[in-house]
Amino acid sequence: MTSPFRQRDGELHVESVAATRIAEQFGTPTYVYSRAYFENRYRRLLDAFGDRPPAIRYAVKANSNLAVLDLFARLGSGFDIVSGGELERVLQAGGDPARIVFSGVGKTGEELDFALKLPIECFNVESEAEFDRLIEHAGRLGRTAPISIRVNPDIDANTHPYISTGLKENKFGVPVGLALRLYRRAHVTPELEITGIDCHIGSQIADLKPLMDALETLLSMVDTLAAEAIEIRHIDLGGGLGVRYRNEPDFDVEAYAAAIRKRLADRPLQLMLEPGRFLVANGGILLTRVEYLKPASAPEQRNFAIVDAAMNDLIRPTLYQAWHDVERVADASDATETRWDLVGPICESGDFLCRDRPLRLAAGDLLCVRSAGAYGFAQSSNYNSRNRAAEVLVDGDASYLIRRRETPRDQLALESVLPADPAATRSLPKDAGGR
Ligand code: LLP
């Protein structure tokens, strides 16, 4: 589909709504998402597989806003979660527990119990210690835990080291040999029911090869287990499908689907996928306004445009050296083009959204940071006691506030001071400011 973020009549629109109107109504910084984009991406992924549709388990961590989860639940999507918090969100959004897979290396006892009682579709088990704990908790609750073992196939996904997860040096999953041993144990453990096998080798993956190599590893394990009469019902290849941020090609999802279908053709296995970024990244933008221009006054200095969004709102440029396109929302300024560093108000030199970017800027300009629908708001924080941004979802010509901007009161609501301490107060001289 064409982008839902398009310049029309000299200004950027989100579907049919002018971005300037959204900024006037809800302020800045604000994340804005397109409903049509999310739905089209979901359908595109599903359609690519034709009459062998995968069970899509949307990776909640990419964008966990309730309204976004609700949209995917309405489309029939399940969810990949990694915490009790994400589980609460999915339930609140009307997600079906029978379509929830629970990943993550550090599930607490409390989280296991929560999911066991529901019960969810399966636990993607990531270590032998978690495997043992799950047996214990399932036994105590009188439940049978459905499991998949997350395999670490030791495959290089050729992505940023922080988001590469399928190498043996990474903390995720268990090596092939141990996974096979755990399946053999699970087979004779009444508290466990084997449902699937899974992997997730990394995120923002550009080519098919590593994903297909991972599929081969899993398929050969399925065969080894089948020979021992241990049946695997679903095969979960995780997420990882890359998207276009700058000029990289969008992931060829049709080729991916065709290659997987070919390999699964003669097998009764249900394919499962856990996409996050692919579904939402390019369906979101971050609107931000230029507060001040601080041009270089000497040759060794840089030109800074100080905007009202910061690394607490969008940490991807700082954390992964990620590129996000930036453009002016309306083409009104007659300023000449200059290379700007777009920086926020946070007291760190790593606080930037982009660097050395040719832009025509004036103070007060409204800017759009692209590709912010995945791992944008979801990774935001209150650093420097900044209120987290608002989130708006556009549907045709309507825009809905799906998370209001935080207030200082929201931030302070969870904190408290110590009770008054009369002794300490007395020991301080009045002019030292004692209370
Ligand atoms: N499944 C599991 C078990 C995962 O750990 C992840 C992402 C996904 C699925 C979804 O992956 P995706 O389809 O979105 O690539 N904050 C980073 C990305 C971290 C990804 C973590 N795991 C970023 O902004 O690039």
Short mmCIF file of C-alpha atoms and ligand atoms in Angstrom, two decimals, residues 59 61 80 103 150 163 200 203-204 239-240 274-277 316 320 375 379, ligand 1:
data_model
loop_
_atom_site.label_atom_id
_atom_site.label_comp_id
_atom_site.label_asym_id
_atom_site.label_seq_id
_atom_site.Cartn_x
_atom_site.Cartn_y
_atom_site.Cartn_z
CA ALA A 59 4.64 -9.06 19.39
CA LYS A 61 6.38 -5.10 22.87
CA ASP A 80 3.29 -12.79 21.78
CA SER A 103 8.08 -15.67 25.58
CA ARG A 150 12.67 -21.78 22.25
CA ILE A 163 18.66 -6.97 18.62
CA HIS A 200 13.36 -15.85 17.20
CA SER A 203 14.88 -8.16 14.70
CA GLN A 204 15.06 -5.90 11.61
CA GLY A 239 9.26 -12.16 14.24
CA GLY A 240 12.18 -10.21 12.88
CA GLU A 274 5.45 -13.29 16.02
CA PRO A 275 5.84 -10.12 13.95
CA GLY A 276 6.03 -6.77 15.66
CA ARG A 277 7.90 -4.17 13.65
CA ARG A 316 16.14 4.27 18.82
CA TYR A 320 20.89 1.57 17.95
CA TYR A 375 9.55 0.51 19.59
CA GLN A 379 10.42 2.31 24.82
N1 LLP B 1 9.28 -12.46 19.32
C1 LLP B 1 10.22 -12.33 20.27
C2 LLP B 1 10.46 -13.44 21.19
C3 LLP B 1 10.94 -11.13 20.36
O1 LLP B 1 11.87 -11.00 21.29
C4 LLP B 1 10.68 -10.07 19.46
C5 LLP B 1 11.41 -8.81 19.54
C6 LLP B 1 9.67 -10.27 18.49
C7 LLP B 1 9.01 -11.48 18.44
C8 LLP B 1 9.28 -9.21 17.52
O2 LLP B 1 10.33 -8.88 16.66
P1 LLP B 1 10.08 -7.91 15.41
O3 LLP B 1 9.13 -8.60 14.47
O4 LLP B 1 9.52 -6.64 15.92
O5 LLP B 1 11.44 -7.74 14.81
N2 LLP B 1 13.78 -2.24 20.41
C9 LLP B 1 14.41 -2.77 19.22
C10 LLP B 1 13.81 -4.10 18.80
C11 LLP B 1 13.81 -5.14 19.89
C12 LLP B 1 13.20 -6.44 19.47
C13 LLP B 1 13.04 -7.36 20.63
N3 LLP B 1 12.36 -8.58 20.36
C14 LLP B 1 14.33 -1.73 18.13
O6 LLP B 1 13.81 -0.65 18.35
O7 LLP B 1 14.86 -1.94 17.04
#
